[in-house]
Coordinates of C-alpha atoms in Angstrom, one line a residue:
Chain A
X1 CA 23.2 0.5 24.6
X2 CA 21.1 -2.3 23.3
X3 CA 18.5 -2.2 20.7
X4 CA 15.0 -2.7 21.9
X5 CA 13.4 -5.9 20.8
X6 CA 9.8 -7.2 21.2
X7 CA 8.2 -6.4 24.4
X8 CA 8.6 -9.7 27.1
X9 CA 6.4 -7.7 29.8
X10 CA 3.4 -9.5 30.6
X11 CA 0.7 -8.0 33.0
X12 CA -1.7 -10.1 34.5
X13 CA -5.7 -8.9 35.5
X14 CA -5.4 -6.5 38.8
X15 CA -1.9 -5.4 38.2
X16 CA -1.7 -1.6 38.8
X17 CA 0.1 0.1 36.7
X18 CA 1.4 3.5 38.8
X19 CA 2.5 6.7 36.8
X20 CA 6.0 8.1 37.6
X21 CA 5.5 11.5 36.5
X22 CA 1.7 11.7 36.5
X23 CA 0.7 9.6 39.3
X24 CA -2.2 8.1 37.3
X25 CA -3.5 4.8 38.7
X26 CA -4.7 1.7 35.9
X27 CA -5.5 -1.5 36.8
X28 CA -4.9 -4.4 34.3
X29 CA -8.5 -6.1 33.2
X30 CA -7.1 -8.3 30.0
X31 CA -5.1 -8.1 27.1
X32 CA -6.4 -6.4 24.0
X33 CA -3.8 -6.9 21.7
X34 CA -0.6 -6.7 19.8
X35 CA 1.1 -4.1 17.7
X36 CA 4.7 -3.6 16.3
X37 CA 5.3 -1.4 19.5
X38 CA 3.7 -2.9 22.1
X39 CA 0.8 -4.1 23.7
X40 CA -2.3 -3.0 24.7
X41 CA -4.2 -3.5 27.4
X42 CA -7.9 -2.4 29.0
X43 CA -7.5 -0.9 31.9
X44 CA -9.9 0.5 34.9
X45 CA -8.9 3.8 36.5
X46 CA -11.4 5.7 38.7
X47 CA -14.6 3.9 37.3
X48 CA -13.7 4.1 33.6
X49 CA -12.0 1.8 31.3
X50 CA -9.2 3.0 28.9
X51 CA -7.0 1.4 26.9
X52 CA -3.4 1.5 27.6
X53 CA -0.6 0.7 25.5
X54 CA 2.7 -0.6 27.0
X55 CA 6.2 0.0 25.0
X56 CA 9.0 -1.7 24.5
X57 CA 11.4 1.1 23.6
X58 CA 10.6 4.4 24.7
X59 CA 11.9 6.3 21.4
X60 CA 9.2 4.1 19.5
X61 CA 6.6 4.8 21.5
X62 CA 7.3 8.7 22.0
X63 CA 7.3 8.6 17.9
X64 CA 4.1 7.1 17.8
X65 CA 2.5 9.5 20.3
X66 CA 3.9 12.6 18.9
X67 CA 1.8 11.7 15.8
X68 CA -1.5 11.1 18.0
X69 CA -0.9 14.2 20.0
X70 CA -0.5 16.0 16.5
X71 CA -3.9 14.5 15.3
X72 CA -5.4 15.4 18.6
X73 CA -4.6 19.3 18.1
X74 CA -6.5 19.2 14.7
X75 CA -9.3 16.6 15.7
X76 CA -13.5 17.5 16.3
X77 CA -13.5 19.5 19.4
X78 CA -17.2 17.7 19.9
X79 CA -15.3 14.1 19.9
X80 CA -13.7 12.6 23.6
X81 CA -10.1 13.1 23.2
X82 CA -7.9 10.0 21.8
X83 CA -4.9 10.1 23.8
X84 CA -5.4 10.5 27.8
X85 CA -2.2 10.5 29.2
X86 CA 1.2 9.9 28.8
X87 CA 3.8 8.6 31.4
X88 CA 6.4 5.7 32.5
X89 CA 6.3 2.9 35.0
X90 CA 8.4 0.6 36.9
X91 CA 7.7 -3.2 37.0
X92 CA 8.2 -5.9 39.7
X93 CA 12.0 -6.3 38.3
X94 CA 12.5 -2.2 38.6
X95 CA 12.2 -2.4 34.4
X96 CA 10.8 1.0 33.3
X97 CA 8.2 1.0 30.9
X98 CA 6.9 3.8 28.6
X99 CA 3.1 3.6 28.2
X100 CA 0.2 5.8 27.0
X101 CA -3.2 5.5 27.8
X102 CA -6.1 6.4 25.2
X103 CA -9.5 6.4 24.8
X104 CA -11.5 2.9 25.2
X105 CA -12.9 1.5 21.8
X106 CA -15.1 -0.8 22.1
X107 CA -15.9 -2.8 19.3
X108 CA -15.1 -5.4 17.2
X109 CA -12.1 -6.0 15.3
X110 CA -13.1 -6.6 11.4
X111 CA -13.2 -9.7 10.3
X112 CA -14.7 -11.1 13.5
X113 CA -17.8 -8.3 13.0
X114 CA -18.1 -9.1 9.2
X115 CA -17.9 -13.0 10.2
X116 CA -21.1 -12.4 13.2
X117 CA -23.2 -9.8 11.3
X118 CA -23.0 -10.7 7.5
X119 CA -21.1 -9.5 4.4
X120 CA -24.0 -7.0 3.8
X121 CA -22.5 -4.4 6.0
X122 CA -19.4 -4.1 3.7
X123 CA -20.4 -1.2 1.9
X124 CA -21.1 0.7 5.1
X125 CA -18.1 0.2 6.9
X126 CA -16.1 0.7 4.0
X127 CA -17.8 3.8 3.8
X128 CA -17.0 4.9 7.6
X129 CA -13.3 3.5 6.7
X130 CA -12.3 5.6 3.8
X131 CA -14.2 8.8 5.9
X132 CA -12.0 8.2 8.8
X133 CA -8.8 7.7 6.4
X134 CA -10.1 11.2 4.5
X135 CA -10.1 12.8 8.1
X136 CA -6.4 12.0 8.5
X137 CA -5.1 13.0 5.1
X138 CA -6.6 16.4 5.6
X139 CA -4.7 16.3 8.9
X140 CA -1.4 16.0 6.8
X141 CA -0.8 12.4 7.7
X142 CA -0.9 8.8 6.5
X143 CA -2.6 6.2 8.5
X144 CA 0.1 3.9 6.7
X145 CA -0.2 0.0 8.6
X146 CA -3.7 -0.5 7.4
X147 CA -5.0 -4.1 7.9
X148 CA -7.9 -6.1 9.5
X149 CA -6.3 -6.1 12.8
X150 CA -6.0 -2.5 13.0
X151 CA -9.9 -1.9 12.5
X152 CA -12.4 -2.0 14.8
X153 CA -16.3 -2.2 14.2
X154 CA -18.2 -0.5 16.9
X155 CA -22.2 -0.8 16.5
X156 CA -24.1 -0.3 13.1
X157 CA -21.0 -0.6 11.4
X158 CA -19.0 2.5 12.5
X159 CA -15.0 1.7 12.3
X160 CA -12.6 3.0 13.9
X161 CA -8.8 2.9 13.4
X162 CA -6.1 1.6 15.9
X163 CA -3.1 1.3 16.5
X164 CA -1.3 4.0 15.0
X165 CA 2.2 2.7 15.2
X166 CA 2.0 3.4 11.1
X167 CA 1.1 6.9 11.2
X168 CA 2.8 8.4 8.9
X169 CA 3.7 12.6 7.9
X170 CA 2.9 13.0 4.3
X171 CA 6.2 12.9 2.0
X172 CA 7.9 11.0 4.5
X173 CA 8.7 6.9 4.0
X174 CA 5.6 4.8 5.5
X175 CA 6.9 4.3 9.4
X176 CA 5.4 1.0 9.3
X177 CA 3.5 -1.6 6.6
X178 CA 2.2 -5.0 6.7
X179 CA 4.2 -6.7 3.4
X180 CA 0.5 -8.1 1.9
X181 CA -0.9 -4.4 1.9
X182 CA 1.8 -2.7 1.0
X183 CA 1.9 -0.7 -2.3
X184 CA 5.6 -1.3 -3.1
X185 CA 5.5 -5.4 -2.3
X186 CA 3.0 -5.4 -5.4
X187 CA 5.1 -3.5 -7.6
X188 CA 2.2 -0.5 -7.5
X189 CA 4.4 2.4 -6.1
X190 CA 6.6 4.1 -4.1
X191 CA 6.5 3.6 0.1
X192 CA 6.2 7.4 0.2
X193 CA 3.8 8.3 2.5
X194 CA 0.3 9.8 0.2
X195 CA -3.1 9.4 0.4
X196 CA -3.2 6.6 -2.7
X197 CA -0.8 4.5 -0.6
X198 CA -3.7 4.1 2.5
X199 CA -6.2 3.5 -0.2
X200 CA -4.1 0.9 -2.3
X201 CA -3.8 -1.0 1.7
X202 CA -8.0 -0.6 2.0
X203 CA -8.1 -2.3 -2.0
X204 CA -6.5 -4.9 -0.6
X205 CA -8.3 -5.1 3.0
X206 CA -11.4 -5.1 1.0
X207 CA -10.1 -7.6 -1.3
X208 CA -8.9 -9.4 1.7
X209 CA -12.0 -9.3 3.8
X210 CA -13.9 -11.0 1.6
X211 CA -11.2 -13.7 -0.1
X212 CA -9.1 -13.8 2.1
X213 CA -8.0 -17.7 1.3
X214 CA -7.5 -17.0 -2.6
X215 CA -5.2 -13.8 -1.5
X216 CA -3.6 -16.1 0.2
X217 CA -2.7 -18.5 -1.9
X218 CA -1.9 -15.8 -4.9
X219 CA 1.0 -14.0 -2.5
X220 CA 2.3 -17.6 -1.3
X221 CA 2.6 -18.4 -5.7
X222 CA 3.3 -15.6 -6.8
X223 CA 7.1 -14.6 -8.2
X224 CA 7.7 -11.4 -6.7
X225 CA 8.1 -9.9 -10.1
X226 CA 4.5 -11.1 -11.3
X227 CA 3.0 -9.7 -7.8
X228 CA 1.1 -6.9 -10.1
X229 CA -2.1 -4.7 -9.4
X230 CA -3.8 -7.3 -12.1
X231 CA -3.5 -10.2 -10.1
X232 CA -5.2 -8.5 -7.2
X233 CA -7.8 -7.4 -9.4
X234 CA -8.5 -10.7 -11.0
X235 CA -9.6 -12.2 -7.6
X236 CA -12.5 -9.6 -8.6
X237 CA -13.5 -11.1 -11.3
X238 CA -16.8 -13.3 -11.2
X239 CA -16.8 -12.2 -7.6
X240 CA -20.4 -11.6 -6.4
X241 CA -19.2 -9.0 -3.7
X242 CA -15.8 -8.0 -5.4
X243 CA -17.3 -7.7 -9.0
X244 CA -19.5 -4.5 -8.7
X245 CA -16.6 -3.1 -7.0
X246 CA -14.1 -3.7 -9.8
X247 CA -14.1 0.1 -11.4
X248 CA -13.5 1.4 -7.9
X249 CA -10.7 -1.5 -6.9
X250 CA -9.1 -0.4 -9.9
X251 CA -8.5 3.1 -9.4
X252 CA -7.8 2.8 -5.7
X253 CA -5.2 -0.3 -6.9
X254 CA -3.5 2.2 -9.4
X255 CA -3.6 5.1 -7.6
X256 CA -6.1 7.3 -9.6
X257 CA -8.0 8.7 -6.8
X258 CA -7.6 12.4 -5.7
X259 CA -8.1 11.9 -2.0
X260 CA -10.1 9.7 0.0
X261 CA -12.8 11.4 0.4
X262 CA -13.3 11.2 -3.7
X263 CA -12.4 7.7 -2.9
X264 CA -15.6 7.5 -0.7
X265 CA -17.6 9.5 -3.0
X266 CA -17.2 6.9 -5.7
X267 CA -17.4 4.3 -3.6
X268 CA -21.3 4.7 -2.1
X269 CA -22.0 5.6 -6.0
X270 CA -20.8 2.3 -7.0
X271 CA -21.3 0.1 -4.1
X272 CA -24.9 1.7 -4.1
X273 CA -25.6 0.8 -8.0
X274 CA -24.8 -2.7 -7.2
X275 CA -27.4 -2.8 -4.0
X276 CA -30.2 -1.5 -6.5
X277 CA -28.8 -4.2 -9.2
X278 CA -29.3 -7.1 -7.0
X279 CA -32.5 -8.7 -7.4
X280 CA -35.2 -8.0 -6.0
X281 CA -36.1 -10.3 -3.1
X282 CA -39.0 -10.4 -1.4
X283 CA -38.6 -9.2 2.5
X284 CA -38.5 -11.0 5.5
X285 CA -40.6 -14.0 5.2
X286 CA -42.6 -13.2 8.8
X287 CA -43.1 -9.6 7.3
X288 CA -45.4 -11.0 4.9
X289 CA -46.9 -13.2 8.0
X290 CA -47.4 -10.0 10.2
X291 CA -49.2 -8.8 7.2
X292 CA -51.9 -11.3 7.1
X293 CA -52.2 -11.7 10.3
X294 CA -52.3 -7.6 11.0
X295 CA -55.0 -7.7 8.3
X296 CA -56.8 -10.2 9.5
X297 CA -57.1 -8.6 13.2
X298 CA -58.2 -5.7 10.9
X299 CA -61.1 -7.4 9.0
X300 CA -62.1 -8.4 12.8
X301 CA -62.0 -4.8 14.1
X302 CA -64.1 -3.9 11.5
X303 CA -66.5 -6.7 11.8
X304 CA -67.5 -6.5 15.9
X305 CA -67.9 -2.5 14.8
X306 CA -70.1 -2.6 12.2
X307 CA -72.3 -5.3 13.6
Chain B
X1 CA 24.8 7.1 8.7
X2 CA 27.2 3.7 7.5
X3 CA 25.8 0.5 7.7
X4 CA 27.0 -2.5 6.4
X5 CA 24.7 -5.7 6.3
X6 CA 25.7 -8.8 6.2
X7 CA 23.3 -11.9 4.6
X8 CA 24.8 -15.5 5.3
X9 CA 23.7 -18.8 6.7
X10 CA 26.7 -20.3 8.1
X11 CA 29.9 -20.0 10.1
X12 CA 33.1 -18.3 8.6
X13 CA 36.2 -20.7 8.2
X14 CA 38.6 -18.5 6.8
X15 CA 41.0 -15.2 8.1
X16 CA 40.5 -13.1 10.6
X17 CA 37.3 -13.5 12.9
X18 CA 34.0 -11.4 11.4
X19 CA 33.7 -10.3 15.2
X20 CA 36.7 -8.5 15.2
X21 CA 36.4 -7.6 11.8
X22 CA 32.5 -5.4 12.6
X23 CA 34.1 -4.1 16.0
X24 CA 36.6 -2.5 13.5
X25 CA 33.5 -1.1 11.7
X26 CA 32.2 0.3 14.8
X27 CA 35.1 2.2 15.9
X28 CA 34.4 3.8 12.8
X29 CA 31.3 4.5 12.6
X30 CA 29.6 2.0 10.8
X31 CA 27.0 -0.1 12.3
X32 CA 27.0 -3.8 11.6
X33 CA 23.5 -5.9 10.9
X34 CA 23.5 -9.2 10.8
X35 CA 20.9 -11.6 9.1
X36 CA 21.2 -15.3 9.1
X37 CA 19.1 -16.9 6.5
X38 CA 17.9 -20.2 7.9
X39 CA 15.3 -22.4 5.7
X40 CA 15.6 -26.1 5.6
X41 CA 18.9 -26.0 6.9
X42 CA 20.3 -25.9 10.1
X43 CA 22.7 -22.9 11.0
X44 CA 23.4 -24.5 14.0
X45 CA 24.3 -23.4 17.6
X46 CA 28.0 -22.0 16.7
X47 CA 26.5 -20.3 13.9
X48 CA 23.7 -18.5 15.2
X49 CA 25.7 -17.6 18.3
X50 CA 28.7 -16.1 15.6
X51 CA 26.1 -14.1 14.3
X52 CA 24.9 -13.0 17.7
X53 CA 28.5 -11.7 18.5
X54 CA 29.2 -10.2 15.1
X55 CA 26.4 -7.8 15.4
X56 CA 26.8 -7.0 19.1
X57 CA 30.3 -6.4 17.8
X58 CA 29.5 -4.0 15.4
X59 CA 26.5 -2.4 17.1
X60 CA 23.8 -3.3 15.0
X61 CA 20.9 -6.2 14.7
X62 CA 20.9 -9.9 14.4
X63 CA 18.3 -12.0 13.3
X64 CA 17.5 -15.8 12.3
X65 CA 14.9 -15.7 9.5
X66 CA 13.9 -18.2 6.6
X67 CA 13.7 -16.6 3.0
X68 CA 10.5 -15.4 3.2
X69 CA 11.4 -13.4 6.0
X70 CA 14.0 -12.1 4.4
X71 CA 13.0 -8.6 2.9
X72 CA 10.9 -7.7 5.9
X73 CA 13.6 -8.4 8.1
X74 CA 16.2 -6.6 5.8
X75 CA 13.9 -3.2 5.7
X76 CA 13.1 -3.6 9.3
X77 CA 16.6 -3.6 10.6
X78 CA 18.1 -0.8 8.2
X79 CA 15.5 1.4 9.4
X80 CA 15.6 0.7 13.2
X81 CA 19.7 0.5 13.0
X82 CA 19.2 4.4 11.6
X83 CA 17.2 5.1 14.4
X84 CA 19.8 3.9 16.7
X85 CA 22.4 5.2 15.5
X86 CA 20.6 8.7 16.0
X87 CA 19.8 7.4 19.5
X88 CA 23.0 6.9 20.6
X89 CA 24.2 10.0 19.1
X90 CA 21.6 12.0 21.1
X91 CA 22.3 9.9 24.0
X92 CA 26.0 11.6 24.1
X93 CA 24.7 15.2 23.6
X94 CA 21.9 14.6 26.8
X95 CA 25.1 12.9 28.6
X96 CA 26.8 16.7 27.5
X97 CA 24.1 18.8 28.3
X98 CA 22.5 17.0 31.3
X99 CA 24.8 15.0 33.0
X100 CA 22.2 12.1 32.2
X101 CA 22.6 9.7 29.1
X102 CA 18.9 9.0 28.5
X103 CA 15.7 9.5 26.9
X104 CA 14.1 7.5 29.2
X105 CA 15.3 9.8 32.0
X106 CA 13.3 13.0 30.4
X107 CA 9.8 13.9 31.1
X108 CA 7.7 12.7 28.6
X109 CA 6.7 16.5 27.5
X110 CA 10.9 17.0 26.4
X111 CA 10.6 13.2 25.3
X112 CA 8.2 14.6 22.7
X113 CA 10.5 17.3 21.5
X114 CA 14.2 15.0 21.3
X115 CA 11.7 12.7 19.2
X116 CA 10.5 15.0 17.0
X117 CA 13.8 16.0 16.3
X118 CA 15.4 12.3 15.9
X119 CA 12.5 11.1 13.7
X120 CA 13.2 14.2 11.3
X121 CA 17.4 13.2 11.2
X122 CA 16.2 9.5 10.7
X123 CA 14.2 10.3 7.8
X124 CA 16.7 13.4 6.4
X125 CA 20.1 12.3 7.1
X126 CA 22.6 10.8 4.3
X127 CA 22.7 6.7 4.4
X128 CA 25.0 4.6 3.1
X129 CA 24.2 0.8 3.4
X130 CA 27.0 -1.8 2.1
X131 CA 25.6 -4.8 1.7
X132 CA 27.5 -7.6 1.9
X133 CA 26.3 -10.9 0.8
X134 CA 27.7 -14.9 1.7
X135 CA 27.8 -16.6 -2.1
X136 CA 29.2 -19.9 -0.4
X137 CA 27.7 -22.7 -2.6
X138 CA 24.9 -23.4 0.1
X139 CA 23.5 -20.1 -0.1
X140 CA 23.2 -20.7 -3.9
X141 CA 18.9 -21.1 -3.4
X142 CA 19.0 -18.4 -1.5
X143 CA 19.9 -15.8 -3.8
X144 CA 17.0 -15.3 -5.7
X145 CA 15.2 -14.2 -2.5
X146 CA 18.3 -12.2 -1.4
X147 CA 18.1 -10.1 -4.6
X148 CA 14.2 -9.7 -4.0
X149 CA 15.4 -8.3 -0.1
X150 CA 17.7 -5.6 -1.9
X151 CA 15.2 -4.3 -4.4
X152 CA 12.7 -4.1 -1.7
X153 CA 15.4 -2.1 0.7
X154 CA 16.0 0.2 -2.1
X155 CA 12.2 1.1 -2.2
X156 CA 11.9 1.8 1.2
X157 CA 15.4 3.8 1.0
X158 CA 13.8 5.4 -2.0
X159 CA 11.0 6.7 0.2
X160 CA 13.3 8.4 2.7
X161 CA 14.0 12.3 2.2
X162 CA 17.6 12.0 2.5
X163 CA 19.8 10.9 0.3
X164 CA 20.0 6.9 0.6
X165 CA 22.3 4.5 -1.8
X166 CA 23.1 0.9 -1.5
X167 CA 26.6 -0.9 -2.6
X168 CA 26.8 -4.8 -2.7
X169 CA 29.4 -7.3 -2.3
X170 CA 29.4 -10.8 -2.3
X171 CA 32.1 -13.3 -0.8
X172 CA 34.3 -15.3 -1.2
X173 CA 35.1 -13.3 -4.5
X174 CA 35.0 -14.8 -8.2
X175 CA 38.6 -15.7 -8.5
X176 CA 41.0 -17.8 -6.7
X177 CA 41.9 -16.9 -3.3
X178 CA 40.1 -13.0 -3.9
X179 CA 38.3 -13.0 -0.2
X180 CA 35.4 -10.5 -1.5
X181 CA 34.3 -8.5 -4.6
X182 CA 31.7 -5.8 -5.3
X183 CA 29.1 -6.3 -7.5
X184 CA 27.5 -2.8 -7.4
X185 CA 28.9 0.3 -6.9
X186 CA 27.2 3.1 -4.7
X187 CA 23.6 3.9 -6.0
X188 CA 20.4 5.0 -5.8
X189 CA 18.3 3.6 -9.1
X190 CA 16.3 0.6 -8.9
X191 CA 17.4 -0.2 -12.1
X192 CA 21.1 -1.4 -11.8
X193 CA 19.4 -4.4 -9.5
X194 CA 18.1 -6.5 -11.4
X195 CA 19.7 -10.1 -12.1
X196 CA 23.0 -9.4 -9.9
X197 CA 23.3 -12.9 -9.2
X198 CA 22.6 -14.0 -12.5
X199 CA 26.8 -14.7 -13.5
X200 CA 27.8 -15.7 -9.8
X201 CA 30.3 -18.6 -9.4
X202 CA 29.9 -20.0 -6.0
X203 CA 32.6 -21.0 -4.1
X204 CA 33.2 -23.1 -0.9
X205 CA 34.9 -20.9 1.8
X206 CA 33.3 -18.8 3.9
X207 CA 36.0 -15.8 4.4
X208 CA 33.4 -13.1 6.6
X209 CA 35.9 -11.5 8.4
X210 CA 38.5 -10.8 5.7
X211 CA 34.9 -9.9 3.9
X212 CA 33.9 -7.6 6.4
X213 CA 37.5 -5.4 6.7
X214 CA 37.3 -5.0 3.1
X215 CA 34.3 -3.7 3.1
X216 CA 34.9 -1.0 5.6
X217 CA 38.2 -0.6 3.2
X218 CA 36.1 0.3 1.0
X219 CA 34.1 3.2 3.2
X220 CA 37.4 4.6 4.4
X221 CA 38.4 5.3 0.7
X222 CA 35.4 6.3 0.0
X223 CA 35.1 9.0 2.8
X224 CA 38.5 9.7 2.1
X225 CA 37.9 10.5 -1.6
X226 CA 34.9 12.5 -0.4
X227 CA 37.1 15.0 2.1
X228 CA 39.7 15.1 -0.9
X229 CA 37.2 16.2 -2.8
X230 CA 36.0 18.8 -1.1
X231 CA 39.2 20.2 -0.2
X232 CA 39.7 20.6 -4.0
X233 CA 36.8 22.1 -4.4
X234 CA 36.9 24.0 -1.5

């Protein structure tokens, strides 16, 4: 029996992908993306689009579903369900495949939203983040593999998690990390599966998001026994987005918050001081224009009426 | 769960042949990973196809990586070799119980269950993971990121719920003619890591497969002083 390695399958657009103990019917659109465990694609059954995730190794992939199937037993009754169906399929070459198919998010992933819509939505998705990350904790589990890639941004800045290859039962060793947001590979803590080890990976997301190239640089310098908390928090420092958040970075960087959702309760206070602290601009330049000219329509009103 | 891992970047030229040495390690239960740690230098095609056939030998991983890789790659495999190991195990009890020897072959409702189940031994069972370093001068720049790789397994082994240690050797030995010598005992603490390389006189020869029996020498006793033990105790 060999080990499974990275998945070789390759679907192209209008492949239909056939259940074999279902009988549901997908057909391939594109390509989504890429994740330790497979790939996933969007997919059109019946009028409406999915996503559908394609293992490599069946054993992976079941893993990885048993932990969305135990989130969907405790999630909002109000919200679509996550996970649609699960079943198996046999390619061209009579290769089986295990695959699941889940809701459809559409959205953007992270850095792509932040790069198109400005780094003053920050706070809010943040905000949406560390909720989502709060929901799961009270779940019992650990989001665990949190980076850019594995956030999406749907309108108004609502994020979503995906990929939840990393999912993780609290108390348990983190299923899967990526090394730069990982707790132990900056000497900050155990790989035990907590609530402070997602919010030391969204310290460093944050961190990431907004310098990414000095980040960078710091982990391709750094000795691995100088790969501290402080030289995280040093990119911080003079930082005109990082530097309000410093108090905050700290505590989530050293582990000092209860749960997330204290976590996100200190972080609209702070992020929120530092809005008010800006200076004050003036609005939008053809507010001020719509002004005048709103009060000069006005002044005419007033003068055909009183003539 | 035994594993043994072996680091190296070249081809053995001395003793028996590492392939037949991990298929001796298979046949008794330990599985045998394989890294080969590339950067500037070549490991060329007999190399890298040595490595393929050691691990295939001793049912475990192989993998070509530079040094940065090196931890990732070392955690990754350990983990996913446990896994396997568990698979194949299960694999024999479905063969028992179903006349069918795979996961695969269940509905994915049972899938569910027989995953449940192997995730929890994964993360519960006992592990054991000798690792076995290749101290051959070329490997001497090497080391530093080596060492980094075996602190950063022993945190992730840390994390697991079952009991996890670690033993290293390195090879050839420090003397004359000695094919292999162990540097660390079994254990669990973070702390006897540190600077294990620090003393290390490297050699020339590249004795793997004389390496790699002594090694699984060294697990026989080993389980053998454990059942002696109990019996005395018992």
């Amino acid at each position: 029996m060999a080990v499974a390695d990275q998945l070789e399958l390759q679907l192209q657009h209008g492949t239909i992908i056939a259940g074999k103990w279902k009988g549901g019917r997908y057909r391939i659109e594109r390509l989504l993306g890429e994740g330790a465990n497979g790939k996933v694609y969007l997919v059109e059954s019946r009028g409406r689009r999915y996503a559908l995730k394609v293992g490599a190794d069946a054993v992976d992939l079941q893993s990885e579903i048993n932990g969305l199937q135990a989130l969907a037993r405790q999630g909002t009754p109000r919200e679509e369900p996550f996970l649609v169906e699960v079943d198996d399929f046999r390619d061209g070459r009579g290769h089986e495949y295990p695959f699941y198919v889940m809701r459809y998010v559409r959205g953007k992933p992270l850095a792509d939203y932040i790069a198109k819509e400005g780094p003053e939505w920050v706070p809010l998705i943040g905000y949406h983040l560390l909720m989502r990350l709060a929901a799961l904790h009270e779940a019992g589990w650990v989001f665990g593999d949190l980076k850019p890639d594995n956030v999406l941004v749907a309108e108004y800045g609502r994020a979503q998690l995906v990929d939840y290859g990393g999912v993780t039962a609290i108390g348990s060793g983190v299923r899967q990390f990526t090394e730069v947001f990982d707790r132990g590979y900056w000497s900050a803590g155990s790989r035990t599966a907590d609530p402070q080890y997602d919010l030391f990976s969204f310290a460093v997301l944050f961190i990431q998001l907004v310098e990414g190239k000095r980040l960078d640089e710091l982990t391709r310098t750094l000795l691995p026994h100088s790969r501290v908390p402080a030289e995280l928090l040093r990119l911080a420092e003079d930082h005109p987005v990082l530097a309000p958040a410093r108090g905050w970075l700290r505590r989530a960087l050293q582990g000092e918050f209860g749960s997330a959702r204290e976590a996100a309760a200190s972080w609209q206070r702070e992020l929120h001081r530092a809005r008010v602290a800006r200076p004050a601009g003036s609005g939008p330049r053809w507010l001020g224009g719509l002004f005048v000219a709103s009060a000069l329509l006005l002044a005419t009103t007033i003068f055909w009426l009183v003539r | 769960m035994k594993q043994i891992l072996l680091i190296t970047d070249g081809c053995s030229n001395v003793g028996v042949s590492p392939v037949v040495a991990a298929a001796h390690a298979q046949s008794e239960g330990v599985a045998v990973n394989v890294v080969g740690v590339l950067d500037e230098g070549d490991i060329g095609e007999y190399g890298a196809a040595e490595i393929r056939e050691i691990a295939a030998a001793g049912g475990g991983l192989s993998r070509l990586v530079n040094t940065r890789e090196l931890s990732r790659t070392v955690q990754m495999m350990t983990r996913k070799t446990v896994m396997h190991t568990i698979q194949s195990a299960v694999h024999n009890e479905l063969r028992h119980v179903l006349g069918e020897g795979s996961i695969e072959a269940l509905p994915p409702e049972k899938r569910s269950d027989v995953v449940r189940v192997m995730d929890e031994l994964g993360e519960k069972a006992e592990l054991r993971v000798a690792l076995l370093i290749d101290a051959s001068a070329s490997m001497k720049p090497k080391l530093q990121a080596v060492e980094e790789a075996i602190k950063d397994l022993m945190l992730s082994l840390q994390a697991r719920q079952g009991k996890s240690r670690i033993c290293v050797f390195h090879f050839p030995g420090s003397r004359h003619g000695e094919d292999c010598r162990r540097l660390l005992d079994w254990t669990d603490k973070m702390s006897e890591i540190p600077s294990l390389f620090a003393k290390l006189h490297m050699q020339g020869t590249t004795p793997t497969g004389p390496a790699l029996m002594q090694v699984i020498d060294f697990y026989r006793e080993d389980d053998y002083g454990r059942e002696t033990r109990e019996e005395r105790m018992g």
